[in-house]
PDB file of C-alpha atoms in Angstrom:
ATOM      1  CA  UNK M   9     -12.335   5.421  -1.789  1.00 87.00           C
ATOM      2  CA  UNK M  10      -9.934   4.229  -4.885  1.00 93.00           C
ATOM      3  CA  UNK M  11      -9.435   0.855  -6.896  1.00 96.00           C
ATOM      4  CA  UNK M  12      -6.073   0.875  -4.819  1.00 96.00           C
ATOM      5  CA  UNK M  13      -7.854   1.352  -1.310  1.00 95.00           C
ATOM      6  CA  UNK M  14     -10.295  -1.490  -2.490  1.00 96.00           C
ATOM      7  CA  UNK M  15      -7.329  -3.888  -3.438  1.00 97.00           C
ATOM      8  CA  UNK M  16      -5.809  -3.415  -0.046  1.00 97.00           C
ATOM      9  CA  UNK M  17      -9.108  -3.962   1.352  1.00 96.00           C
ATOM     10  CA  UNK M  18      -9.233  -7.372  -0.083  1.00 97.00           C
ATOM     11  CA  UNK M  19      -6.736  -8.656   1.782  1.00 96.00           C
ATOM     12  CA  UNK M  20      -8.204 -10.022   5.025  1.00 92.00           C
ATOM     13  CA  UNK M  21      -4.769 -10.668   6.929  1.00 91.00           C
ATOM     14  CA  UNK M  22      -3.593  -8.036   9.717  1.00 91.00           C
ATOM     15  CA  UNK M  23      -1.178  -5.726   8.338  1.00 93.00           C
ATOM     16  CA  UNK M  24       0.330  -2.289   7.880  1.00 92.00           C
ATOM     17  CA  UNK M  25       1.124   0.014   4.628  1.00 94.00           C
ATOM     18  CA  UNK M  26       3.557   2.842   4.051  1.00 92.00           C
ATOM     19  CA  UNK M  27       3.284   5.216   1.524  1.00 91.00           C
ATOM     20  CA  UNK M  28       6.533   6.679  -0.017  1.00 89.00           C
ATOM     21  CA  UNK M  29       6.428  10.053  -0.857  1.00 82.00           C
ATOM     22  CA  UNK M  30       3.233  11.902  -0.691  1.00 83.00           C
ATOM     23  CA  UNK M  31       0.960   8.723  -1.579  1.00 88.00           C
ATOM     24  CA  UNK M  32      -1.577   8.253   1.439  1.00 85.00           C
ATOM     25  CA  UNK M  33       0.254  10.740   3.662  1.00 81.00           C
ATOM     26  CA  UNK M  34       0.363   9.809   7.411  1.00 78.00           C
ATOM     27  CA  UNK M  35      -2.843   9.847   8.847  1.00 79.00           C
ATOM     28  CA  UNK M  36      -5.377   9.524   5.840  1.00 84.00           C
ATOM     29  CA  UNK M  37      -5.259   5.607   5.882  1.00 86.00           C
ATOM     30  CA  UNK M  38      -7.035   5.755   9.266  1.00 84.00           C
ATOM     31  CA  UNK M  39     -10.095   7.021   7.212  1.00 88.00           C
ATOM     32  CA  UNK M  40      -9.858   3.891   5.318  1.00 90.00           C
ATOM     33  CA  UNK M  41      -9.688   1.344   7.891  1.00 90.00           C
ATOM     34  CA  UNK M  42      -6.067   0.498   7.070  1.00 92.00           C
ATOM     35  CA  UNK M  43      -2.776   0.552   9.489  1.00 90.00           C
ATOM     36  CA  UNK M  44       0.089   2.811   8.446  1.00 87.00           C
ATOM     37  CA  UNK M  45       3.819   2.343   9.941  1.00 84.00           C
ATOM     38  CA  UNK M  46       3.539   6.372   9.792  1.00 78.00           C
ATOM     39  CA  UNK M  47       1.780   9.061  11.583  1.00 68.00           C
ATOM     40  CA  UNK M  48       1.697  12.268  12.937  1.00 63.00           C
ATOM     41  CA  UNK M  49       1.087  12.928  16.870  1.00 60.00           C
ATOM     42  CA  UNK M  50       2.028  15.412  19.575  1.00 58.00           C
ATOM     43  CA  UNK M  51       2.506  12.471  21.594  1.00 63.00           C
ATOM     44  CA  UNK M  52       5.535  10.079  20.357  1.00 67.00           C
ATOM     45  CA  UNK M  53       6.929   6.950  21.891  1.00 74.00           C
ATOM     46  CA  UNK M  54      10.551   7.157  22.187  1.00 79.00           C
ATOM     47  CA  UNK M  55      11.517   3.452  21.267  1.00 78.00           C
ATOM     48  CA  UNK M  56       8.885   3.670  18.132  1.00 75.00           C
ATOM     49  CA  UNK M  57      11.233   6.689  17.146  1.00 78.00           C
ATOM     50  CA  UNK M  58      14.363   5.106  17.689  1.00 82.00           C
ATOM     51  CA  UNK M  59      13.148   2.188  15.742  1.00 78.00           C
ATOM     52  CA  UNK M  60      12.354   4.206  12.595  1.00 73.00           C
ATOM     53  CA  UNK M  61      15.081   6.985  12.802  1.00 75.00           C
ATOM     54  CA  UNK M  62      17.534   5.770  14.803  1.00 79.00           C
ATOM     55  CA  UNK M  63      17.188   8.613  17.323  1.00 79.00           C
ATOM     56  CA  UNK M  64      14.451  10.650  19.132  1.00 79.00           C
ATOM     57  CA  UNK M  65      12.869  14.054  19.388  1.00 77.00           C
ATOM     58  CA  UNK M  66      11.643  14.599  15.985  1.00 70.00           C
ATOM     59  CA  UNK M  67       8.218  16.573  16.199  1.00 64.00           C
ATOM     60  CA  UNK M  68       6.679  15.308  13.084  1.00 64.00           C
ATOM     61  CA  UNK M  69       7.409  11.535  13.348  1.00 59.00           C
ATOM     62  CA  UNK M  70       7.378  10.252  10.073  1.00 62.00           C
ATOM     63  CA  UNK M  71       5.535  13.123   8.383  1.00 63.00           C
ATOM     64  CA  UNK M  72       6.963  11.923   4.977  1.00 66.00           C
ATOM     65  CA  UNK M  73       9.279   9.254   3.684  1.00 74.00           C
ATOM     66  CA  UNK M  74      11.033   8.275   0.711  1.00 78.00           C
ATOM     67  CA  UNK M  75      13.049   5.937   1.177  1.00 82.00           C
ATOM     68  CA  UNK M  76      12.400   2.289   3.087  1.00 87.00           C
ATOM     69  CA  UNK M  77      13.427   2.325   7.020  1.00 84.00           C
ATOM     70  CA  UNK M  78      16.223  -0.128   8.125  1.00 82.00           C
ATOM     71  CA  UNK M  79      13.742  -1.868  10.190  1.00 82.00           C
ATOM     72  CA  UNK M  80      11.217  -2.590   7.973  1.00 83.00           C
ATOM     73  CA  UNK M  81      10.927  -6.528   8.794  1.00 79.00           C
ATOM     74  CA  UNK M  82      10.190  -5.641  12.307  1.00 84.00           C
ATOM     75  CA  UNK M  83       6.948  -3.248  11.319  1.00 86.00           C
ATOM     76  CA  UNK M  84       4.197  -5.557   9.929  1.00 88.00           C
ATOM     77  CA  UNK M  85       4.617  -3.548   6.613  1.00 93.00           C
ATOM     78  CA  UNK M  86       3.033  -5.660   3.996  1.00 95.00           C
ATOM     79  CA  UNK M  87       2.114  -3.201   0.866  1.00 96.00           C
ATOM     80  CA  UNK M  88       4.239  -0.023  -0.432  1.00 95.00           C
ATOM     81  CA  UNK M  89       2.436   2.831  -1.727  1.00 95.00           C
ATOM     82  CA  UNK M  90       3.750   4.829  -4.139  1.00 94.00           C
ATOM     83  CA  UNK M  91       2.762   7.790  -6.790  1.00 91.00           C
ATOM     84  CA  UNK M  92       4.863   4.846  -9.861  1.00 85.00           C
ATOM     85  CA  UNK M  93       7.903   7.122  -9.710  1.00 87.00           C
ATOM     86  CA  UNK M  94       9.203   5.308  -6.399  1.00 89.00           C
ATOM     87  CA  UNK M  95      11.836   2.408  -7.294  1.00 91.00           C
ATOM     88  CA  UNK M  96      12.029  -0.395  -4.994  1.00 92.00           C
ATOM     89  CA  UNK M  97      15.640  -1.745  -3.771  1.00 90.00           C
ATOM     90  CA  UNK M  98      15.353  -4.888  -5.280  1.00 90.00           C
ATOM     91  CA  UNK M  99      13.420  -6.954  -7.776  1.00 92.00           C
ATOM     92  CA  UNK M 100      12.051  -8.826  -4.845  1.00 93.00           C
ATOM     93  CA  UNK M 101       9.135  -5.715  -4.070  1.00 94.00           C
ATOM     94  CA  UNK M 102       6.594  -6.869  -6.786  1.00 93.00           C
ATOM     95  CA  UNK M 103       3.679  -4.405  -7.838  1.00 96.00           C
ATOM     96  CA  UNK M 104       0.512  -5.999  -7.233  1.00 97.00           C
ATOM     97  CA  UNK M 105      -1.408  -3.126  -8.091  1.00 97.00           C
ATOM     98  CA  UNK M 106      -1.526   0.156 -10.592  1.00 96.00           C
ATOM     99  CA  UNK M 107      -3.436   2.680 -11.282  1.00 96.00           C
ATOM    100  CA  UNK M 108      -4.105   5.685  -8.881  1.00 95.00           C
ATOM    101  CA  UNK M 109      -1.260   4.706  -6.902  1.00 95.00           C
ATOM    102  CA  UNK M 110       1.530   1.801  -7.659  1.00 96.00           C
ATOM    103  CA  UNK M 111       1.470  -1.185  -4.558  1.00 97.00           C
ATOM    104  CA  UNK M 112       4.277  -3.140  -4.177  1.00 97.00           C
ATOM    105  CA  UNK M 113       4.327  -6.115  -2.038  1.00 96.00           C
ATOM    106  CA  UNK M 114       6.565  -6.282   0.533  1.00 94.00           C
ATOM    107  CA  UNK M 115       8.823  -9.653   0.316  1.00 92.00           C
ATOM    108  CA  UNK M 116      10.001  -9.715   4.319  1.00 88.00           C
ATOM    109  CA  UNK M 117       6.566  -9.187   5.869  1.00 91.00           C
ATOM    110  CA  UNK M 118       6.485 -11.128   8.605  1.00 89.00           C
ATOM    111  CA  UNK M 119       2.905 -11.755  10.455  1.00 90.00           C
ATOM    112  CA  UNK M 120       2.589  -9.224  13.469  1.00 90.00           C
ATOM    113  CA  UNK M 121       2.424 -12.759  15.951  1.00 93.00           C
ATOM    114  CA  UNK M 122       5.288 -14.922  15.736  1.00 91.00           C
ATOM    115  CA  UNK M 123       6.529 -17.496  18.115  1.00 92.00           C
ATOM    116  CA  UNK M 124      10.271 -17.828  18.945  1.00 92.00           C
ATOM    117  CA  UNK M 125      12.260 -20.546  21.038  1.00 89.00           C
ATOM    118  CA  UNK M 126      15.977 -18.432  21.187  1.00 91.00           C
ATOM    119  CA  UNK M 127      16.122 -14.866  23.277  1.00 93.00           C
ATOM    120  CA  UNK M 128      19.123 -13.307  23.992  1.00 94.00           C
ATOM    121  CA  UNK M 129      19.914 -10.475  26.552  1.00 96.00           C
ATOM    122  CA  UNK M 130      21.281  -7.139  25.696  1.00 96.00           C
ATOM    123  CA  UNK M 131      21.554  -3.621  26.477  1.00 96.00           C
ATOM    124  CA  UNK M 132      18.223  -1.013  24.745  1.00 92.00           C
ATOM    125  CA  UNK M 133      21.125   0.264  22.214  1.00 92.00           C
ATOM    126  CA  UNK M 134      22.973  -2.897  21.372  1.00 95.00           C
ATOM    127  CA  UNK M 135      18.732  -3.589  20.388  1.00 92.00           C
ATOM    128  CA  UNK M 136      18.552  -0.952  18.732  1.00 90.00           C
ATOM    129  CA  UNK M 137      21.233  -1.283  16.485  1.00 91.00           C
ATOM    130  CA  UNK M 138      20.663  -5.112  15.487  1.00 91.00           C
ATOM    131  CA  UNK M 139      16.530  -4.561  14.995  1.00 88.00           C
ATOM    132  CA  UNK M 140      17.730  -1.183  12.347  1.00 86.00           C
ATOM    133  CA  UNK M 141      20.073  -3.867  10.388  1.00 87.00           C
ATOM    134  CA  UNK M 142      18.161  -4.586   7.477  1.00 79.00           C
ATOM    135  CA  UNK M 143      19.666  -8.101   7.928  1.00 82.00           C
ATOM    136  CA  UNK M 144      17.842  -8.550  11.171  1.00 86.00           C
ATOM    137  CA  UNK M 145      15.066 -11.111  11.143  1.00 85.00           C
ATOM    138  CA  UNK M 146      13.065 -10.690  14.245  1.00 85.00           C
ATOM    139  CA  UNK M 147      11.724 -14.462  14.011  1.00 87.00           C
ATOM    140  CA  UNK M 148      15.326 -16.349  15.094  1.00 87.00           C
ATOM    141  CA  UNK M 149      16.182 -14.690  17.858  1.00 89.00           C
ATOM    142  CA  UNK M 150      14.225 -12.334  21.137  1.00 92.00           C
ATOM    143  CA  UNK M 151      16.117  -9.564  22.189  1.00 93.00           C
ATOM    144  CA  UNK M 152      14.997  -8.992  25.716  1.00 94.00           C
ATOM    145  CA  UNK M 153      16.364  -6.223  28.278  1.00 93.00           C
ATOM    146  CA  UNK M 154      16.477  -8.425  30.983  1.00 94.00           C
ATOM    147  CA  UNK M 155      16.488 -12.213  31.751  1.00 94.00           C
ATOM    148  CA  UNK M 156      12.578 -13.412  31.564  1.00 89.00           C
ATOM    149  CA  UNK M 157      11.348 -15.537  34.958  1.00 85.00           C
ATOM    150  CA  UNK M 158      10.914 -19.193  33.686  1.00 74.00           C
ATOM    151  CA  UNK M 159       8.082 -21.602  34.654  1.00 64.00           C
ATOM    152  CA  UNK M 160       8.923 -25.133  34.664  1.00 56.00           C
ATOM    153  CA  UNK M 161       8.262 -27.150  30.983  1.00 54.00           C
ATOM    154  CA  UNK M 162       5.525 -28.992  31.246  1.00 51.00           C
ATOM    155  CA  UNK M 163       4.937 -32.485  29.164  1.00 51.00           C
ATOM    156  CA  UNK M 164       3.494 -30.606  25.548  1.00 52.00           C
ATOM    157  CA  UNK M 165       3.015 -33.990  23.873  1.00 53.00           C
ATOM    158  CA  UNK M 166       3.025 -33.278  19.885  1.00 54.00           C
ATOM    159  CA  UNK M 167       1.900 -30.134  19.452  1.00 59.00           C
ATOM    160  CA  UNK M 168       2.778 -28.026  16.435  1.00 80.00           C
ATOM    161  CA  UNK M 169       4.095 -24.500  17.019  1.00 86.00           C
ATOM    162  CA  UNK M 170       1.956 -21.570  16.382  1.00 92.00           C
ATOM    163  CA  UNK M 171       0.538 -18.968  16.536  1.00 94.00           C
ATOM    164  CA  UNK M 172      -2.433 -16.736  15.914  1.00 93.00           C
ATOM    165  CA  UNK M 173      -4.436 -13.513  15.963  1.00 94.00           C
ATOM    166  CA  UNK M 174      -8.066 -14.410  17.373  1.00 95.00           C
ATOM    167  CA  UNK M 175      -8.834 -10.668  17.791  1.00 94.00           C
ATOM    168  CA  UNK M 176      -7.265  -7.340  17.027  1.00 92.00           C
ATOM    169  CA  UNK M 177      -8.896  -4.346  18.738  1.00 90.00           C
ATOM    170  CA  UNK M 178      -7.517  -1.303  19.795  1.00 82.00           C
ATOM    171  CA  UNK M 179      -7.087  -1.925  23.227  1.00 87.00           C
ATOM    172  CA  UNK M 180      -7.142  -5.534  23.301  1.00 92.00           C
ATOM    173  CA  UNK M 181      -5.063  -8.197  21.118  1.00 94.00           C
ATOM    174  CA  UNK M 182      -6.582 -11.899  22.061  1.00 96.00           C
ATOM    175  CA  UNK M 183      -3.620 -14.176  20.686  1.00 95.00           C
ATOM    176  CA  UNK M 184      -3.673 -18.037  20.492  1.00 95.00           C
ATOM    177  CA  UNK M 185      -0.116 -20.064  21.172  1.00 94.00           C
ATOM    178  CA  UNK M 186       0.601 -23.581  21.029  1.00 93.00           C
ATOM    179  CA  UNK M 187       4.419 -25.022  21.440  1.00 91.00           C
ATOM    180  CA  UNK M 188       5.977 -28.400  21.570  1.00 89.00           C
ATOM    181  CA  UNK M 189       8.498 -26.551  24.162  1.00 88.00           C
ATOM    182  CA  UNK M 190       9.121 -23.655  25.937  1.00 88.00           C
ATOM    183  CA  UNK M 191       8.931 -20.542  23.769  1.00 90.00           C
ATOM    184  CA  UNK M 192       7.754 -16.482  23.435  1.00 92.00           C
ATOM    185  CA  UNK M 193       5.221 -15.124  22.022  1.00 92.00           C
ATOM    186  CA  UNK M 194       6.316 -11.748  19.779  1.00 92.00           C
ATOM    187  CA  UNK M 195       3.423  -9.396  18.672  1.00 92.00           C
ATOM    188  CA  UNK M 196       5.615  -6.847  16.235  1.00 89.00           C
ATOM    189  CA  UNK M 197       3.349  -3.885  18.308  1.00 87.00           C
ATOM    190  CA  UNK M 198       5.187  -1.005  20.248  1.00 81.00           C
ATOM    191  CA  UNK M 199       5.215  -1.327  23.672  1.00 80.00           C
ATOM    192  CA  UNK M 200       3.099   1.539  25.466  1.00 79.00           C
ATOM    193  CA  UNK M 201       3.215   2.196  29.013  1.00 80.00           C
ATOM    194  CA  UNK M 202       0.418   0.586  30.778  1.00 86.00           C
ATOM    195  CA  UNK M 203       0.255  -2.830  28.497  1.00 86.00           C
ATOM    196  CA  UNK M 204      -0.455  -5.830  30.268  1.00 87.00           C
ATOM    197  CA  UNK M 205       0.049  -9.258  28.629  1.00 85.00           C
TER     198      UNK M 205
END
């Protein structure tokens, strides 16, 4: 391990990294207990592609990057790792940490569970396209495929909204919800085949 490994172990939240460059390539952070937006599998998901590149059928998903994807707000990306040489597109991406590597902080991370009262209905590319604006700020609006079924709105009384990670496992996310009114529950995860909520 580094001083810059045990920095980002410090922080106890739920969240990913991505290194720029050839800082922590793809992979590696699994050795250190820490989520990275990147990675390197025979096996790709089609969507997560999209998401990152725009388009599909790229063997080596996200072998290497140097720049910042599009849809970064929608990837739970809280820390940038870089070798010092990267510059960051604004002012707003703080270092936190140098010295093996340089962290920034990223200012859009958004917590991977957020709760959201608006959804709108649209086609998988007009989703596409809004999520890989870098204007797009997953916790206004839902984009959903399809119109949900809706359960009648019970009485809430005066509950607060929120939301919150109880447990993160690998094949198991235990979230806990409470909303004045009706409302969806986002986890910023890629859908896999097989999920169940």
């Amino acid at each position: 391990t580094t001083p810059g490994i045990e920095f980002l172990h410090s922080d106890a939240s739920l969240f990913r990294t991505l290194g720029i460059g050839p800082t922590l390539p793809p992979n590696t952070g699994m050795m250190y207990g820490l989520q990275d937006a990147r990675g390197q599998d025979f096996a790709t998901v089609k969507r997560y592609e999209e998401l990152i590149l725009g388009h599909s059928g790229e063997f080596f998903l996200y072998a290497g990057v140097n720049e910042l994807p599009p849809s970064l707000a929608t990837m739970g990306v809280k820390y940038i790792l870089s070798d010092g040489a990267w510059r960051p597109p604004s002012k707003d991406f703080k270092p936190v940490y140098r010295g093996e590597m340089t962290i920034h902080r990223n200012p859009f991370f958004l917590e991977r569970a957020q709760l959201i009262a608006k959804h709108t209905v649209a086609t998988p590319g007009e989703i596409l396209a809004r999520v890989r604006d870098p204007r797009f700020d997953p916790r206004h609006t839902l984009l959903l495929e399809e119109e949900p079924a809706r359960e009648s709105a019970g009485e809430r009384g005066n509950l607060k909204a929120a939301v919150r990670i109880k447990s993160y496992q690998p094949d198991e996310v235990v979230l806990e919800a409470a909303s004045p009114g009706p409302a969806f529950v986002l986890l910023l995860d890629t859908y896999y085949p097989g999920w169940k909520a």
